[in-house]
Each structure stands twice: as structure tokens, then as C-alpha cells.
PDB file of C-alpha atoms in Angstrom:
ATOM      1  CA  UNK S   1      12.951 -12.314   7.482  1.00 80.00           C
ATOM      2  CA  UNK S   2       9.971 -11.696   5.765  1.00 82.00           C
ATOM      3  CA  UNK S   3      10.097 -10.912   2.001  1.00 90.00           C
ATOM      4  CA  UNK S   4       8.237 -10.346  -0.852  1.00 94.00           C
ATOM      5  CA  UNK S   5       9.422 -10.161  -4.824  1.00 96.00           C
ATOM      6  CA  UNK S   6       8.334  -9.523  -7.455  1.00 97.00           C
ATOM      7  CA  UNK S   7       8.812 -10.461 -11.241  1.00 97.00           C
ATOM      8  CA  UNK S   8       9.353  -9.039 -14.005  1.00 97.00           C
ATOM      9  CA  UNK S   9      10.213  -5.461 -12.996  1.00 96.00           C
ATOM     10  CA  UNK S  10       8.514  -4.316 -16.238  1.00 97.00           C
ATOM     11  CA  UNK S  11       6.707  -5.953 -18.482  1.00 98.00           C
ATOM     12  CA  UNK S  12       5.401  -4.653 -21.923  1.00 98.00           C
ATOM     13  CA  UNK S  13       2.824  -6.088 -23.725  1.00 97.00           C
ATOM     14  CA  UNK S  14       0.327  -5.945 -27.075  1.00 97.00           C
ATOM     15  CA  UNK S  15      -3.373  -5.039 -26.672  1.00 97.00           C
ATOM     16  CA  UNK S  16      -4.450  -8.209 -26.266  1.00 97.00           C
ATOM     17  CA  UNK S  17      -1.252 -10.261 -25.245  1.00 97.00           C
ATOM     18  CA  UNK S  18      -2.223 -12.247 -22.289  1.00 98.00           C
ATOM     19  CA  UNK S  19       0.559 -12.636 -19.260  1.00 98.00           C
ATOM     20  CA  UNK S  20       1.332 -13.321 -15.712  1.00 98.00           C
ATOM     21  CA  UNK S  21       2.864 -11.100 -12.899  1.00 98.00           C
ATOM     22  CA  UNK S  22       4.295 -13.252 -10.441  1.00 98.00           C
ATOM     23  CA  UNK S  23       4.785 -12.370  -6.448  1.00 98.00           C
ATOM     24  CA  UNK S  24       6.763 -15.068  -4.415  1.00 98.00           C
ATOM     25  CA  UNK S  25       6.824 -14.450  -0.908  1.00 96.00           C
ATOM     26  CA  UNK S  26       8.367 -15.876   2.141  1.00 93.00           C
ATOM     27  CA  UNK S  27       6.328 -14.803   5.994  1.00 87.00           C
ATOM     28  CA  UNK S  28       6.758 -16.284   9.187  1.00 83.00           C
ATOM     29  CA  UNK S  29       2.685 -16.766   9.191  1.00 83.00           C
ATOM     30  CA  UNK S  30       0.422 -15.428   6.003  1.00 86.00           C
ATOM     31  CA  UNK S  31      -2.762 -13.737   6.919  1.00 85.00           C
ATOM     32  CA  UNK S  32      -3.695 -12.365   3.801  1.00 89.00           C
ATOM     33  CA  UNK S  33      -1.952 -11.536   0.179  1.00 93.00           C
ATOM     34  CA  UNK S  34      -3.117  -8.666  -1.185  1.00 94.00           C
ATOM     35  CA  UNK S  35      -2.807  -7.109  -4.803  1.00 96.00           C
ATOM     36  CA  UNK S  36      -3.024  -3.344  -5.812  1.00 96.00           C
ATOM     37  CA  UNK S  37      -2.907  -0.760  -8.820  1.00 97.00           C
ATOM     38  CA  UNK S  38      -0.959   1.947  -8.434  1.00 97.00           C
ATOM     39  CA  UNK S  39      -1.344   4.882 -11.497  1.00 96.00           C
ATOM     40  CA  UNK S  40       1.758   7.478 -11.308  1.00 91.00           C
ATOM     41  CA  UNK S  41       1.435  10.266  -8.966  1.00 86.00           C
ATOM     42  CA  UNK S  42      -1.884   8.439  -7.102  1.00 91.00           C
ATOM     43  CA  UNK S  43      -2.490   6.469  -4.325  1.00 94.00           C
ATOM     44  CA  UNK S  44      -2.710   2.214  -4.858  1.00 95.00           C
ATOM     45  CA  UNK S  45      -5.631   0.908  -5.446  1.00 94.00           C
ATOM     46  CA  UNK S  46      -7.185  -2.433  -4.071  1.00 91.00           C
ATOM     47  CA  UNK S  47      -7.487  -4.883  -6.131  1.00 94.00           C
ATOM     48  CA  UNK S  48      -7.692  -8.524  -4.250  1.00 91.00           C
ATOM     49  CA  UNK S  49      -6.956 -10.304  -0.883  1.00 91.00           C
ATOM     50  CA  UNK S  50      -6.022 -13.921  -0.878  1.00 93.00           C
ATOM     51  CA  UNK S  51      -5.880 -15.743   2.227  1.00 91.00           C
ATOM     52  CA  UNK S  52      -5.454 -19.330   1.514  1.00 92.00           C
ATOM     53  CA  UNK S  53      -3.254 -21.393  -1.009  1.00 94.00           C
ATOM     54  CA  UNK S  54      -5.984 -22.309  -3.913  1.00 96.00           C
ATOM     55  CA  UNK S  55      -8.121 -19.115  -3.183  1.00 96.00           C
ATOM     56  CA  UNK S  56      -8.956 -17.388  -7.161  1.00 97.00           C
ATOM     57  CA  UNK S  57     -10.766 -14.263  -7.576  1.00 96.00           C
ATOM     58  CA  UNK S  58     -11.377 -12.400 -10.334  1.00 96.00           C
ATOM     59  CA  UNK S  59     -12.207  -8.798 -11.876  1.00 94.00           C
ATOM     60  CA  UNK S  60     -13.112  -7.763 -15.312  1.00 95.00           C
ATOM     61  CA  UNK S  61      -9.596  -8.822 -16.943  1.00 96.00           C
ATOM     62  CA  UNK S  62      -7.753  -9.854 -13.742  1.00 98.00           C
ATOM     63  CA  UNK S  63      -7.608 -13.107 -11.697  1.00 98.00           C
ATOM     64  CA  UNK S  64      -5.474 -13.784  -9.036  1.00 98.00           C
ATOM     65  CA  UNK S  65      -4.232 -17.045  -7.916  1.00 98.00           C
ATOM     66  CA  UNK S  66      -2.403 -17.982  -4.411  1.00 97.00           C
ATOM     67  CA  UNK S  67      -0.076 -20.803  -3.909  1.00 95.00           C
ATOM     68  CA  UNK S  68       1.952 -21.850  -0.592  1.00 92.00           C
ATOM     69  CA  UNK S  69       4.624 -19.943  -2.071  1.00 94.00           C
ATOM     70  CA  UNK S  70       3.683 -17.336  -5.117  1.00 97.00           C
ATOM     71  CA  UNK S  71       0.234 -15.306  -6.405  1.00 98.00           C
ATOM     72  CA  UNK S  72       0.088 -14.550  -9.619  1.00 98.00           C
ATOM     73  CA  UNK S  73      -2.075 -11.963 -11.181  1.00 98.00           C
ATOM     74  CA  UNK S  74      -3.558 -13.277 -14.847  1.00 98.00           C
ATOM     75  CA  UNK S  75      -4.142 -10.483 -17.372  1.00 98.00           C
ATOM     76  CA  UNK S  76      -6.004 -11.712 -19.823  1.00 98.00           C
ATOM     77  CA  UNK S  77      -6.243  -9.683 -23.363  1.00 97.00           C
ATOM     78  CA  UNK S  78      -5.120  -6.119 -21.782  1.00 97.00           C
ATOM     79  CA  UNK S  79      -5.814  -2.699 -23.162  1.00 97.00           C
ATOM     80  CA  UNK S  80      -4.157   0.139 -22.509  1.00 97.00           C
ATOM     81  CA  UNK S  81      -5.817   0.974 -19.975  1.00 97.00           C
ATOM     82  CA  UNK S  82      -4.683  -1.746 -17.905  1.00 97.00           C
ATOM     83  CA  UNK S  83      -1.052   0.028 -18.171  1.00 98.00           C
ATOM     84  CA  UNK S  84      -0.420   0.571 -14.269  1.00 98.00           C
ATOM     85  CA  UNK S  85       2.544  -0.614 -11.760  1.00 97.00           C
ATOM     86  CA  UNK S  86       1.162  -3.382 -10.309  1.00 98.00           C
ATOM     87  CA  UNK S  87       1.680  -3.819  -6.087  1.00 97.00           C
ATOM     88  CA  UNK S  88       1.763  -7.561  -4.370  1.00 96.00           C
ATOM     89  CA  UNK S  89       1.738  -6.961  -0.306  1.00 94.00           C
ATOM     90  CA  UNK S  90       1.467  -9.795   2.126  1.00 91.00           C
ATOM     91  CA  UNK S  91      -0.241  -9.061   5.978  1.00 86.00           C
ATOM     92  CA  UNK S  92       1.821 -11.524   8.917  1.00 79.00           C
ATOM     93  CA  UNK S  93       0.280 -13.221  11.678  1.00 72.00           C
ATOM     94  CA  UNK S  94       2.131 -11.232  14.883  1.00 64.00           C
ATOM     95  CA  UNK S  95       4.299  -8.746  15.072  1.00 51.00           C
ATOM     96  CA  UNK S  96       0.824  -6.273  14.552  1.00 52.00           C
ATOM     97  CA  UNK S  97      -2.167  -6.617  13.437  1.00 63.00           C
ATOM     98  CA  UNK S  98      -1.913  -4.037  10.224  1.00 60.00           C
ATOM     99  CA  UNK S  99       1.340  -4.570   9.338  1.00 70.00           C
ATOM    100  CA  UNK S 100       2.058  -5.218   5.454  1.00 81.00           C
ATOM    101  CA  UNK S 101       5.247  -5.803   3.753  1.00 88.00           C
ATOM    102  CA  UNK S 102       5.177  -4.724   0.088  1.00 92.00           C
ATOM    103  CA  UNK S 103       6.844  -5.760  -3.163  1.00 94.00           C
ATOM    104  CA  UNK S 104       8.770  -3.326  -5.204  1.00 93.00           C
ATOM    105  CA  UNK S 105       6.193  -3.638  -7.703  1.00 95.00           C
ATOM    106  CA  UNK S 106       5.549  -4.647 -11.219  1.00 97.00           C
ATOM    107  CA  UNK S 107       5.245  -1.984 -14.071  1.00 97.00           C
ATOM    108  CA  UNK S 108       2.959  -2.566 -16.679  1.00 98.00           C
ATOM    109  CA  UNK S 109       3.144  -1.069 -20.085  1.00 98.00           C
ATOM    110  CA  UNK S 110       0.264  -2.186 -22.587  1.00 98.00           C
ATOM    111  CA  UNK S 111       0.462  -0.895 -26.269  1.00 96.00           C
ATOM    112  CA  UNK S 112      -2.181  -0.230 -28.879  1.00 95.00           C
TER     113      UNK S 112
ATOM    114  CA  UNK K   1     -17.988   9.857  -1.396  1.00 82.00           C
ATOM    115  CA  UNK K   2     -15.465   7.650   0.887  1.00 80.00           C
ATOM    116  CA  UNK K   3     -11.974   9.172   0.613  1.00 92.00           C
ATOM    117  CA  UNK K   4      -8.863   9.494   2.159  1.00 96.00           C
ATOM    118  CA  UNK K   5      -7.494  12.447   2.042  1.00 97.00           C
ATOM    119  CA  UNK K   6      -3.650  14.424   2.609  1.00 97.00           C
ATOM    120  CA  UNK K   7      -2.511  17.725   2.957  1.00 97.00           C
ATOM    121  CA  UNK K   8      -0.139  18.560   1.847  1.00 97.00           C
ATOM    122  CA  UNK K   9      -0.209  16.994  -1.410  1.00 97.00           C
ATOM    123  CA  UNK K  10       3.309  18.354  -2.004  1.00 97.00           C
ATOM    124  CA  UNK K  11       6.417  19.927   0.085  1.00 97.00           C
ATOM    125  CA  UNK K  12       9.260  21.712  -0.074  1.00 97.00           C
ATOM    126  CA  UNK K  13      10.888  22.052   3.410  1.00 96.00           C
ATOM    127  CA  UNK K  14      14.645  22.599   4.663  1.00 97.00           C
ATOM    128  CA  UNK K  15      16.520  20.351   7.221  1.00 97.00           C
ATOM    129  CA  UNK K  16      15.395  20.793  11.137  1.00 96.00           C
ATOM    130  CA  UNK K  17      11.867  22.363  10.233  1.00 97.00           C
ATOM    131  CA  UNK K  18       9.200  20.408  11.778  1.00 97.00           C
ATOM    132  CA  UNK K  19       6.760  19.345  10.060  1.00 97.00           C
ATOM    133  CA  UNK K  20       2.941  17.997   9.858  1.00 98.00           C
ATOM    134  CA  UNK K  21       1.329  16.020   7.083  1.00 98.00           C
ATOM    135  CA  UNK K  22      -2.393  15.669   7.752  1.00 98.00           C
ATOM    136  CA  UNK K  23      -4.473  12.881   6.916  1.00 98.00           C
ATOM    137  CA  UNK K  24      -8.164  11.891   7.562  1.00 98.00           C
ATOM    138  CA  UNK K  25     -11.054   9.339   6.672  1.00 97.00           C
ATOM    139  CA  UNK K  26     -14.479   9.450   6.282  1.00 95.00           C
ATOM    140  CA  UNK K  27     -15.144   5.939   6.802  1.00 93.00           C
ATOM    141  CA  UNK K  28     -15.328   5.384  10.191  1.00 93.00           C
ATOM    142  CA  UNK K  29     -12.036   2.844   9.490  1.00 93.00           C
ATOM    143  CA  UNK K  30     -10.272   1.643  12.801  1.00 91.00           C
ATOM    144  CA  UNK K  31      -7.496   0.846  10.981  1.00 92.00           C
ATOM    145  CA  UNK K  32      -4.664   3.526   9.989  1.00 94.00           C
ATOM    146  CA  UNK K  33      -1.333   3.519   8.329  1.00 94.00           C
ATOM    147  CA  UNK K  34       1.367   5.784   7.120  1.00 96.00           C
ATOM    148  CA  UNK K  35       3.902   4.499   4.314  1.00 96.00           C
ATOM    149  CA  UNK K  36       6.493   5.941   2.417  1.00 96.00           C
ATOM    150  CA  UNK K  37       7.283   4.917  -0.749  1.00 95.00           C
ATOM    151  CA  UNK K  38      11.250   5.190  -2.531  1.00 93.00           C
ATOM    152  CA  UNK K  39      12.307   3.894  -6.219  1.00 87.00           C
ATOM    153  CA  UNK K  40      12.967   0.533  -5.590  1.00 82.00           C
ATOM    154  CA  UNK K  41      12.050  -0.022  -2.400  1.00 85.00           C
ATOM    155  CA  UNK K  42       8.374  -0.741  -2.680  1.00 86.00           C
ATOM    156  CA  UNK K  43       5.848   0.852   0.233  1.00 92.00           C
ATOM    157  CA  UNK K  44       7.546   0.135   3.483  1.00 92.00           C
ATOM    158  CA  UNK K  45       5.161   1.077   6.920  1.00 91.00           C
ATOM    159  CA  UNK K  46       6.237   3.926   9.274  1.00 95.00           C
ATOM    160  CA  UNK K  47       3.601   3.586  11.709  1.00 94.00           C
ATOM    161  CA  UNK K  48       0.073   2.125  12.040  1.00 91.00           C
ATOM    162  CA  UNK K  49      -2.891   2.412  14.642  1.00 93.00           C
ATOM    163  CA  UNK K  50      -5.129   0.011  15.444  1.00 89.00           C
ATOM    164  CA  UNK K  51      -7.983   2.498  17.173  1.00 89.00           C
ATOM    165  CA  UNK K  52      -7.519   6.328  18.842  1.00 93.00           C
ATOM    166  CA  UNK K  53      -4.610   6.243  21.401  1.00 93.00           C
ATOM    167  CA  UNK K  54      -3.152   2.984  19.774  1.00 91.00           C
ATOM    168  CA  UNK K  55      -0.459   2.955  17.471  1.00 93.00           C
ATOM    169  CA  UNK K  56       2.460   0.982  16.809  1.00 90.00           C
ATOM    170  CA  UNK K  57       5.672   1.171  15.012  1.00 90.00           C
ATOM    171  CA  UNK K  58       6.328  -0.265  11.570  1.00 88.00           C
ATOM    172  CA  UNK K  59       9.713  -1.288   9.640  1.00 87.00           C
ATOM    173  CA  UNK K  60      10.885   2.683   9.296  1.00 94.00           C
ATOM    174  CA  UNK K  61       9.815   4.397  12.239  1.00 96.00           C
ATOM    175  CA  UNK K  62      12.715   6.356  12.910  1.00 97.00           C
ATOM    176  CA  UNK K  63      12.291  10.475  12.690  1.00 97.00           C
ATOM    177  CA  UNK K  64       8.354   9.979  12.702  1.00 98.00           C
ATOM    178  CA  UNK K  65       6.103  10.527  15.141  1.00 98.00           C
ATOM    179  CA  UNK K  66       2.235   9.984  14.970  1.00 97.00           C
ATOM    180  CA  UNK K  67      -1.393  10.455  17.135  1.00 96.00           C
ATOM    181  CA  UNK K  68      -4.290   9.433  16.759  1.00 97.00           C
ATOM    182  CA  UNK K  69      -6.911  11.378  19.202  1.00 97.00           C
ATOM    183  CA  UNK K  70      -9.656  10.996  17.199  1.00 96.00           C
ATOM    184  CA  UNK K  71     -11.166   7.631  15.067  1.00 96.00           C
ATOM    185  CA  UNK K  72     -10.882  10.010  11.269  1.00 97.00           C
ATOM    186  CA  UNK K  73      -7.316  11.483  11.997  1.00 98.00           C
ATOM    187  CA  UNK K  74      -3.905  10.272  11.926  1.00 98.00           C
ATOM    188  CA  UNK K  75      -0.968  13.032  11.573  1.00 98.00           C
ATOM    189  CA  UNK K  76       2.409  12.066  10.873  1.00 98.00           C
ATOM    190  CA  UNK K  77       4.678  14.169  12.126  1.00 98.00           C
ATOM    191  CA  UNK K  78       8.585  14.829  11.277  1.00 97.00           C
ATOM    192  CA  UNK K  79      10.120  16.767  14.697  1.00 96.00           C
ATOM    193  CA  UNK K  80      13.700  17.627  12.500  1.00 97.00           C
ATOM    194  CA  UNK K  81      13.404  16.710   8.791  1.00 97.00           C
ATOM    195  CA  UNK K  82      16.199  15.428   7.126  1.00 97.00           C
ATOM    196  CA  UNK K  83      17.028  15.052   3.277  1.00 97.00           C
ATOM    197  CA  UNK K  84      16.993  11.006   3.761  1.00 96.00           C
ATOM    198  CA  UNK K  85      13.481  11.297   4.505  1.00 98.00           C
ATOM    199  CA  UNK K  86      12.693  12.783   0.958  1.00 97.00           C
ATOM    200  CA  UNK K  87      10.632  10.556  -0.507  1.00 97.00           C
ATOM    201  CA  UNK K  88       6.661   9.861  -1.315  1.00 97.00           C
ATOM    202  CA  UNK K  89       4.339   9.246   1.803  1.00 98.00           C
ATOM    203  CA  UNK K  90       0.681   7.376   1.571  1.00 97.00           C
ATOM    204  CA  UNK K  91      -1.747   7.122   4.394  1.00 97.00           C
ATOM    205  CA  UNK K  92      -4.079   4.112   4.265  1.00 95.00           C
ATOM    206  CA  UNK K  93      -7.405   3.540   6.113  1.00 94.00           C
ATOM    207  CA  UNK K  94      -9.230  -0.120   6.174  1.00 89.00           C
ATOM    208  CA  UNK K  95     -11.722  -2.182   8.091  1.00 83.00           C
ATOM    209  CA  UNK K  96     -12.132  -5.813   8.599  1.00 77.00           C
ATOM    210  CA  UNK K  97     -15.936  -7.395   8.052  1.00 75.00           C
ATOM    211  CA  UNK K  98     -15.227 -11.067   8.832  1.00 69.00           C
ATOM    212  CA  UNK K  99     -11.911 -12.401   6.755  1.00 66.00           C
ATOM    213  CA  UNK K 100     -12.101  -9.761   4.394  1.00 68.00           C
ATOM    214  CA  UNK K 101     -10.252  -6.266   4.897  1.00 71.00           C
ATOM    215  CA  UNK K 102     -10.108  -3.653   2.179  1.00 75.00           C
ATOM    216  CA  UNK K 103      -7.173  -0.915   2.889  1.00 82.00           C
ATOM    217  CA  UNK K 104      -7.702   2.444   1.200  1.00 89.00           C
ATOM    218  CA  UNK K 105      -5.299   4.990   0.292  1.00 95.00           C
ATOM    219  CA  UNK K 106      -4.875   8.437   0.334  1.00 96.00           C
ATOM    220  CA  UNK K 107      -3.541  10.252  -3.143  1.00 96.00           C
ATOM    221  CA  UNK K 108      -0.262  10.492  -1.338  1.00 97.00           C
ATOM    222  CA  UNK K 109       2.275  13.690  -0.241  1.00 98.00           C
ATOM    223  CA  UNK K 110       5.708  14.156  -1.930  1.00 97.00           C
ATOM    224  CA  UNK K 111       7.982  15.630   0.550  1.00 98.00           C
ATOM    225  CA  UNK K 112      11.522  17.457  -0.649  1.00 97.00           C
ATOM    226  CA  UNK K 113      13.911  17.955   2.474  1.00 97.00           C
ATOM    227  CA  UNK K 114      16.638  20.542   1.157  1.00 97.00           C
TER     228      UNK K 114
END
């Protein structure tokens, strides 16, 4: 069955204090990995798409990496503003083109 | 400015009342998906459509309905509401320009079944 999960649950960190959210996955076929921001009571946000194991890309403090098995997303020196829930989905080959199976999420809490 | 957008944003309905929760895009996306989202249960899909008059089923389809007649909308419609389906629905929208595909989300519509 496909499956994604994601680690920690929460995670709170220093202005500053660099860290990892990790998103290990297991699909029949991966088309894409994808990462979002989701702010309370509003939609997620796009962040990335991966498609291949050793595909990086970055954005302003972000960088996500992709593996045969895991992404993470790097956070490097956070601010506050960073402080979000952070979505991992992965898109399978069949079964529909559109269809994405998300992680429960990660949230983010970054302190002054 | 490119937007998804749902109505309502919020809802307060009783059990058996049919219901309608709009959503439309103004980017010309082929692409269309309802989710709902529960505490610790991430986004699952409810239904997605791959172009007007195509739509499939996703991991929670049961009690939904959907149509898409035209490219912008994609309705999702509860016949007989029931207090299970409580819970926090997004629509998405996307397009694919070679490998690439960027899915965008509406602000989202929390439903209360009494």
C-alpha cells in the first residue's frame, strides 16, 4: 500500500537553529514528491516537486533533497516566520493521473 | 490575480441536507481535485478530474459526488450529509508544462454536520 510519513510531528526550534523534516515514503511507482506550507485556517502552499532520487532545489531558506526512499526539507537559520505545518505528498504512476497521497504533516514552531 | 476560490468558506448543516460546495479557477488548469483534510490524517483525495466530463474517484469517495461541465468549475457535492463527513475540505487546481506540475489550492471550506 502506498504510504507516506512523516517525522517529527512537531518540531520547535530557535531563530536561527538549523534542522531537517524528514518524509519517508513507500509507492508502487514515484512520479513526483512534492512539498507544501500549510498556515492555519489556509489552503497549502507549493513549495517543491522532486522527481528523481538526487534531484535538490532550493528557496530562500529551504532546500529539499530526494532519496530512493526519504526527502528531506533543510531549514537553514529559520525565523519566525518560517513557523508553518509543513506537507510532504507523493504523485503514483497508475491508478490516475492526479492522484496524491499526503503525509500527516510536520508542524513547525520557530521562536524569537 | 490567479486564485482558487470556495464558497462556502464555512458551514453549519444538519444530517440528510444536501449540500453544494463551489469551487472555481481562473487558470485555465485541466487538472482538479477535492480533499478533505482530518487531525491526523493528513489531506486524503475525494475525487479528481482530469478535463470537463472526466473525473475519477480518489481514496474517500464515498457520500461525494462531483461534475465538471465546464474547464473553471468543479462542485463537490454531499446528496445526505452525515456528521462523519465533518471535517476541512480543499479544492486544488494544477497544470503540467513538461515534468513540472504546480497544484494550487483553494483557502479551503470547514463543514459542521450536526
Amino acid at each position: 500500500e502506498d504510504q507516506v510519513t512523516q517525522s517529527p510531528e512537531a518540531l520547535r526550534l530557535q531563530e536561527g537553529e538549523s534542522s531537517s523534516l524528514n518524509c519517508s515514503y513507500t509507492v508502487s511507482g514515484l512520479r513526483g514528491l512534492f512539498w507544501y506550507r500549510q498556515d492555519p485556517g489556509k489552503g497549502p502552499e507549493f513549495l517543491f516537486t522532486l522527481y528523481s532520487a538526487g534531484e535538490e532545489k532550493e528557496k530562500e531558506r529551504l532546500k529539499a533533497t530526494l532519496t530512493k526512499k526519504e526527502s528531506f526539507l533543510h531549514i537553514t537559520a529559520p525565523k519566525p516566520e518560517d513557523s508553518a505545518t509543513y506537507l510532504c505528498a507523493v504523485q503514483a504512476w497508475g491508478g490516475g493521473y492526479n492522484k496524491l497521497i499526503f503525509g500527516a504533516g510536520t508542524r513547525l514552531a520557530v521562536h524569537p | 490575480e490567479a486564485q482558487v476560490t470556495q464558497n462556502p468558506r464555512y458551514l453549519i448543516t444538519v444530517t440528510g441536507k444536501k449540500l453544494t460546495v463551489t469551487c472555481s479557477q481562473n487558470m485555465n488548469h485541466e487538472y482538479m481535485s477535492w480533499y478533505r483534510q482530518d487531525p491526523g490524517l493528513g489531506l486524503r483525495q475525494i475525487y479528481y478530474s482530469m478535463n470537463v466530463e472526466v473525473t475519477d474517484k480518489g481514496d474517500v469517495p464515498e457520500g461525494y459526488k462531483v461534475s465538471r461541465k465546464e474547464k473553471r468549475n468543479f462542485p463537490l457535492i454531499l446528496e445526505s450529509p452525515s456528521p462523519n463527513q465533518t471535517s476541512l475540505y480543499f479544492c486544488a487546481s494544477s497544470f503540467r508544462y513538461g515534468r513540472d506540475e504546480t497544484q494550487y489550492f483553494g483557502p479551503g471550506t470547514r463543514l459542521l454536520v450536526l
